[in-house]
Amino acid sequence: MIGIAMSTYCNAEIINETIESIQRQTAAFVCVIADDGSTDHTVDVMRQLTKDDDRFIILPLPHGERGIARKEAIGKLKSLPIDFLYVIDSDMVLSEGLLTSCVLYLQHNEDVGALVIPEQAYSTYDNFFTKVKVFERNLFQIPEEQIDRRSIEAARFWRIEAYEASGGINPTQISFEETQPTIRYVQSGGAIRRATFTSVKHNEKQVTLHNLLEKKRYYFQVMPQTLETEEGGFRKAISRWYFFRPVLYHSANLKKYRRHPILAIGVAYMYVRLTWVGVYQLITHKFGKNAPATGTK
């Protein structure tokens, strides 16, 4: 049995694609969808799509953080007799037969604890930074099973015992929490592979530079919580910083840069801006935390 944990927030317009792609899977599964306090009709849409499908459990939650919603969904699944855990977002569309192929792979490779599922980014929008974000996301689509130790890709399809051994998602971390179980599991000697035999389509929706910077600004503001709750957290973060990611210099990506130089320049510019935002937030946090108290009692 496969347990699928999904979190969602205000995705009424696209959630049907994700749910329908899960319903088309032939493997045995139960899917728990934790809604993080959506203010649109997401919960109503999900209930309508799954009203006659007892493989789905909808958990409407008060608005909190993505990690909390994920933790709630995973917690519900762990109370059920599942053998595998698959963690997805509500903007991901599963390829046909994805669940079956992942189970078969793990059954034939008993030393592997989890799989990174390649994501084929797309969007129906065609503004420049949407194209840049789609291009950047697809740079992580390389035809190799081996996962580099500095990878930022999160394993999403787990043997349940391997997920437990990783320590699981820490919902208090808020930013980059989905990658931490993968990093911990690999550093403890566990084996994770990239599932080059399948993929999901990832809807990037509309991306503007302003909205992207604001979203990441928030993540960087709360990033110290992640660094402080992980052993060697700062060192791990630096080794995975934008320009230090080995996948960017893979031969397959060097060819993409030559074919799409304008998009490649857009990615470099985006990374420079994000680096500035990240460094500013981390320095502000460090000095703000260490600054002497002021004011009167």
Short mmCIF file of C-alpha atoms in Angstrom, two decimals:
data_model
loop_
_atom_site.label_atom_id
_atom_site.label_comp_id
_atom_site.label_asym_id
_atom_site.label_seq_id
_atom_site.Cartn_x
_atom_site.Cartn_y
_atom_site.Cartn_z
CA MET A 1 0.00 0.00 0.00
CA ILE A 2 1.23 3.47 -0.95
CA GLY A 3 0.41 6.49 1.18
CA ILE A 4 0.29 9.78 -0.71
CA ALA A 5 0.66 12.94 1.37
CA MET A 6 -0.37 16.14 -0.40
CA SER A 7 -0.51 19.70 0.91
CA THR A 8 -2.39 22.46 -0.86
CA TYR A 9 -3.23 26.14 -0.54
CA CYS A 10 -5.55 28.12 -2.80
CA ASN A 11 -5.08 25.89 -5.84
CA ALA A 12 -8.71 25.51 -6.91
CA GLU A 13 -7.88 26.31 -10.54
CA ILE A 14 -5.36 23.49 -11.03
CA ILE A 15 -5.97 20.92 -8.26
CA ASN A 16 -8.21 18.85 -10.57
CA GLU A 17 -5.22 17.95 -12.79
CA THR A 18 -3.31 16.58 -9.83
CA ILE A 19 -6.19 14.61 -8.33
CA GLU A 20 -7.23 13.13 -11.67
CA SER A 21 -3.64 12.02 -12.38
CA ILE A 22 -3.64 10.21 -9.02
CA GLN A 23 -7.00 8.60 -9.68
CA ARG A 24 -5.65 7.17 -12.95
CA GLN A 25 -2.91 5.27 -11.10
CA THR A 26 -3.45 1.50 -10.96
CA ALA A 27 -1.41 0.78 -7.81
CA ALA A 28 -3.13 0.49 -4.43
CA PHE A 29 -2.95 3.80 -2.55
CA VAL A 30 -4.57 6.06 -0.01
CA CYS A 31 -4.15 9.81 -0.45
CA VAL A 32 -4.42 12.31 2.40
CA ILE A 33 -4.74 15.94 1.28
CA ALA A 34 -4.08 18.53 3.98
CA ASP A 35 -5.41 21.93 2.99
CA ASP A 36 -3.51 24.79 4.63
CA GLY A 37 -6.47 27.09 5.20
CA SER A 38 -7.32 27.91 1.58
CA THR A 39 -9.47 31.02 1.15
CA ASP A 40 -10.75 30.05 -2.29
CA HIS A 41 -12.83 26.99 -3.27
CA THR A 42 -9.98 24.46 -3.13
CA VAL A 43 -11.58 22.29 -0.42
CA ASP A 44 -14.96 22.27 -2.19
CA VAL A 45 -13.33 21.31 -5.49
CA MET A 46 -11.37 18.48 -3.84
CA ARG A 47 -14.46 17.13 -2.09
CA GLN A 48 -16.42 17.18 -5.34
CA LEU A 49 -13.66 15.36 -7.24
CA THR A 50 -13.24 12.65 -4.58
CA LYS A 51 -16.78 12.29 -3.21
CA ASP A 52 -17.16 8.75 -4.60
CA ASP A 53 -13.53 7.73 -4.12
CA ASP A 54 -12.77 6.33 -0.67
CA ARG A 55 -9.03 6.31 -1.44
CA PHE A 56 -8.93 10.03 -0.58
CA ILE A 57 -9.06 11.75 2.81
CA ILE A 58 -9.45 15.55 2.92
CA LEU A 59 -8.09 17.40 5.98
CA PRO A 60 -9.12 21.08 6.08
CA LEU A 61 -6.69 22.86 8.42
CA PRO A 62 -6.34 26.42 9.73
CA HIS A 63 -3.76 28.42 7.81
CA GLY A 64 -0.27 27.80 9.16
CA GLU A 65 2.76 26.66 7.18
CA ARG A 66 3.28 24.17 4.35
CA GLY A 67 5.42 21.96 6.59
CA ILE A 68 2.66 21.74 9.20
CA ALA A 69 0.14 20.65 6.57
CA ARG A 70 2.57 18.06 5.24
CA LYS A 71 3.22 16.78 8.76
CA GLU A 72 -0.53 16.40 9.39
CA ALA A 73 -1.02 14.45 6.15
CA ILE A 74 1.97 12.20 6.86
CA GLY A 75 0.85 11.66 10.45
CA LYS A 76 -2.57 10.48 9.27
CA LEU A 77 -0.96 8.09 6.77
CA LYS A 78 1.39 6.65 9.39
CA SER A 79 -1.66 5.52 11.35
CA LEU A 80 -2.60 3.36 8.34
CA PRO A 81 -0.87 0.15 7.14
CA ILE A 82 1.29 1.70 4.39
CA ASP A 83 4.58 0.38 3.00
CA PHE A 84 5.60 3.41 0.94
CA LEU A 85 5.19 7.16 1.40
CA TYR A 86 4.92 9.59 -1.51
CA VAL A 87 4.98 13.31 -0.68
CA ILE A 88 3.67 15.65 -3.39
CA ASP A 89 2.46 19.20 -3.92
CA SER A 90 -0.89 20.11 -5.40
CA ASP A 91 0.67 21.52 -8.58
CA MET A 92 2.20 18.19 -9.61
CA VAL A 93 0.66 15.92 -12.25
CA LEU A 94 1.72 12.26 -12.05
CA SER A 95 2.81 10.35 -15.14
CA GLU A 96 0.81 7.25 -16.03
CA GLY A 97 1.97 4.26 -13.99
CA LEU A 98 4.27 6.33 -11.76
CA LEU A 99 3.29 4.62 -8.51
CA THR A 100 3.64 1.10 -9.94
CA SER A 101 7.02 1.80 -11.52
CA CYS A 102 8.42 3.30 -8.30
CA VAL A 103 7.28 0.33 -6.22
CA LEU A 104 8.74 -2.14 -8.72
CA TYR A 105 12.06 -0.28 -8.72
CA LEU A 106 12.33 -0.34 -4.92
CA GLN A 107 11.31 -4.00 -4.79
CA HIS A 108 14.17 -4.85 -7.17
CA ASN A 109 16.69 -2.51 -5.49
CA GLU A 110 16.42 -3.33 -1.83
CA ASP A 111 19.40 -1.15 -0.88
CA VAL A 112 17.66 2.02 -2.08
CA GLY A 113 15.57 3.79 0.55
CA ALA A 114 13.94 6.55 -1.49
CA LEU A 115 13.56 8.08 -4.93
CA VAL A 116 13.80 11.62 -6.26
CA ILE A 117 11.05 12.00 -8.87
CA PRO A 118 12.17 14.20 -11.80
CA GLU A 119 9.96 17.24 -12.37
CA GLN A 120 9.13 18.48 -15.86
CA ALA A 121 8.29 22.13 -15.31
CA TYR A 122 5.75 23.89 -17.50
CA SER A 123 3.41 26.88 -17.43
CA THR A 124 0.59 28.27 -19.51
CA TYR A 125 2.02 31.78 -18.97
CA ASP A 126 4.67 33.17 -21.29
CA ASN A 127 6.10 36.24 -19.53
CA PHE A 128 9.89 36.30 -19.33
CA PHE A 129 10.46 35.25 -15.72
CA THR A 130 7.92 32.45 -15.96
CA LYS A 131 10.00 31.12 -18.86
CA VAL A 132 13.18 31.61 -16.80
CA LYS A 133 11.74 29.70 -13.82
CA VAL A 134 10.54 26.85 -16.02
CA PHE A 135 13.97 26.71 -17.69
CA GLU A 136 15.73 26.75 -14.29
CA ARG A 137 13.53 24.01 -12.82
CA ASN A 138 14.22 21.80 -15.82
CA LEU A 139 17.99 22.12 -15.31
CA PHE A 140 17.57 19.47 -12.60
CA GLN A 141 16.25 17.02 -15.21
CA ILE A 142 19.44 15.08 -15.93
CA PRO A 143 19.52 11.43 -17.09
CA GLU A 144 21.45 10.04 -14.11
CA GLU A 145 20.27 7.91 -11.20
CA GLN A 146 23.03 9.00 -8.85
CA ILE A 147 22.23 11.90 -6.50
CA ASP A 148 25.06 14.29 -5.74
CA ARG A 149 25.69 15.00 -2.04
CA ARG A 150 25.15 18.70 -2.70
CA SER A 151 21.86 18.15 -4.48
CA ILE A 152 18.86 20.24 -3.40
CA GLU A 153 16.38 17.76 -4.87
CA ALA A 154 14.05 16.25 -2.30
CA ALA A 155 13.34 12.52 -2.30
CA ARG A 156 9.57 12.18 -2.38
CA PHE A 157 8.92 8.45 -2.79
CA TRP A 158 10.11 6.61 0.34
CA ARG A 159 10.09 3.20 1.91
CA ILE A 160 8.25 4.07 5.11
CA GLU A 161 11.08 2.67 7.28
CA ALA A 162 13.64 4.79 5.38
CA TYR A 163 11.53 7.91 5.89
CA GLU A 164 11.39 7.18 9.62
CA ALA A 165 15.17 6.68 9.67
CA SER A 166 15.65 10.10 8.00
CA GLY A 167 13.93 11.88 10.87
CA GLY A 168 11.17 13.10 8.58
CA ILE A 169 9.97 16.63 7.91
CA ASN A 170 10.45 19.12 10.75
CA PRO A 171 7.47 21.51 10.41
CA THR A 172 9.14 24.16 12.58
CA GLN A 173 11.83 24.71 9.94
CA ILE A 174 9.35 26.27 7.45
CA SER A 175 11.94 26.94 4.72
CA PHE A 176 13.61 24.17 2.70
CA GLU A 177 12.14 21.64 5.12
CA GLU A 178 11.36 19.17 2.33
CA THR A 179 15.05 18.64 1.46
CA GLN A 180 16.29 17.99 5.00
CA PRO A 181 15.18 14.31 5.30
CA THR A 182 16.99 13.60 2.02
CA ILE A 183 20.20 15.28 3.20
CA ARG A 184 20.11 13.51 6.57
CA TYR A 185 19.40 10.10 5.05
CA VAL A 186 22.24 10.35 2.50
CA GLN A 187 24.71 11.62 5.10
CA SER A 188 23.83 8.72 7.37
CA GLY A 189 24.80 6.30 4.59
CA GLY A 190 21.39 5.69 3.08
CA ALA A 191 20.95 5.29 -0.68
CA ILE A 192 18.67 7.59 -2.68
CA ARG A 193 18.36 7.50 -6.46
CA ARG A 194 16.78 9.65 -9.16
CA ALA A 195 13.84 7.87 -10.83
CA THR A 196 14.91 8.45 -14.43
CA PHE A 197 12.16 6.08 -15.61
CA THR A 198 9.25 8.38 -14.66
CA SER A 199 8.41 11.99 -13.83
CA VAL A 200 5.78 14.47 -12.74
CA LYS A 201 4.68 17.61 -14.55
CA HIS A 202 5.14 20.64 -12.29
CA ASN A 203 2.93 23.65 -12.98
CA GLU A 204 4.93 26.80 -12.21
CA LYS A 205 1.85 28.96 -12.88
CA GLN A 206 2.80 32.65 -13.33
CA VAL A 207 6.16 33.87 -12.02
CA THR A 208 7.29 37.49 -11.77
CA LEU A 209 10.66 38.55 -10.42
CA HIS A 210 9.02 40.66 -7.72
CA ASN A 211 6.79 37.83 -6.45
CA LEU A 212 9.67 35.35 -6.60
CA LEU A 213 11.96 37.63 -4.57
CA GLU A 214 9.26 38.30 -1.99
CA LYS A 215 8.51 34.59 -1.60
CA LYS A 216 12.18 33.73 -1.17
CA ARG A 217 12.71 36.74 1.12
CA TYR A 218 10.26 35.17 3.56
CA TYR A 219 11.96 31.78 3.29
CA PHE A 220 15.35 33.36 3.94
CA GLN A 221 13.94 35.24 6.94
CA VAL A 222 12.96 31.95 8.57
CA MET A 223 15.91 29.99 7.18
CA PRO A 224 17.95 30.38 10.43
CA GLN A 225 15.41 28.08 12.09
CA THR A 226 16.41 25.40 9.61
CA LEU A 227 20.14 26.07 10.05
CA GLU A 228 19.89 26.01 13.84
CA THR A 229 17.93 22.75 13.98
CA GLU A 230 20.25 20.80 11.66
CA GLU A 231 23.74 19.61 12.59
CA GLY A 232 26.17 21.57 10.42
CA GLY A 233 23.23 23.46 8.98
CA PHE A 234 25.16 26.55 7.85
CA ARG A 235 27.84 24.48 6.12
CA LYS A 236 25.19 22.38 4.38
CA ALA A 237 23.39 25.52 3.18
CA ILE A 238 26.55 27.13 1.79
CA SER A 239 27.56 23.96 -0.07
CA ARG A 240 24.15 23.97 -1.79
CA TRP A 241 23.97 27.69 -2.54
CA TYR A 242 22.78 28.57 -6.02
CA PHE A 243 26.03 28.78 -7.99
CA PHE A 244 27.64 25.91 -6.03
CA ARG A 245 25.19 23.25 -7.25
CA PRO A 246 27.08 20.71 -9.43
CA VAL A 247 23.99 19.93 -11.51
CA LEU A 248 24.19 23.41 -13.05
CA TYR A 249 27.48 22.45 -14.71
CA HIS A 250 26.37 19.04 -15.99
CA SER A 251 27.18 18.53 -19.67
CA ALA A 252 23.48 18.27 -20.53
CA ASN A 253 22.88 21.71 -19.04
CA LEU A 254 25.89 23.32 -20.71
CA LYS A 255 24.23 22.39 -24.01
CA LYS A 256 20.98 23.99 -22.86
CA TYR A 257 22.80 27.24 -22.05
CA ARG A 258 24.22 27.38 -25.56
CA ARG A 259 20.80 26.73 -27.11
CA HIS A 260 18.99 29.25 -24.87
CA PRO A 261 21.50 31.96 -23.89
CA ILE A 262 18.87 34.57 -22.96
CA LEU A 263 17.13 32.21 -20.55
CA ALA A 264 20.52 31.16 -19.14
CA ILE A 265 21.37 34.82 -18.47
CA GLY A 266 17.95 35.20 -16.86
CA VAL A 267 18.70 32.30 -14.49
CA ALA A 268 22.11 33.81 -13.57
CA TYR A 269 20.47 37.20 -12.92
CA MET A 270 17.75 35.57 -10.81
CA TYR A 271 20.37 33.72 -8.76
CA VAL A 272 22.35 36.94 -8.19
CA ARG A 273 19.25 38.73 -6.94
CA LEU A 274 18.26 35.78 -4.74
CA THR A 275 21.80 35.55 -3.36
CA TRP A 276 21.67 39.23 -2.40
CA VAL A 277 18.30 38.75 -0.68
CA GLY A 278 19.54 35.65 1.14
CA VAL A 279 22.81 37.18 2.34
CA TYR A 280 21.01 40.33 3.51
CA GLN A 281 18.43 38.35 5.49
CA LEU A 282 21.04 36.08 7.08
CA ILE A 283 23.29 39.01 8.07
CA THR A 284 20.31 40.94 9.42
CA HIS A 285 19.27 37.91 11.47
CA LYS A 286 22.78 37.35 12.82
CA PHE A 287 23.42 40.92 13.91
CA GLY A 288 19.86 41.48 15.04
CA LYS A 289 20.07 38.37 17.21
CA ASN A 290 23.40 39.38 18.70
CA ALA A 291 22.62 43.06 19.13
CA PRO A 292 22.45 44.34 22.74
CA ALA A 293 19.03 45.04 24.15
CA THR A 294 17.95 48.66 24.15
CA GLY A 295 15.18 50.71 25.72
CA THR A 296 13.95 51.21 29.28
CA LYS A 297 12.11 48.95 31.66
#
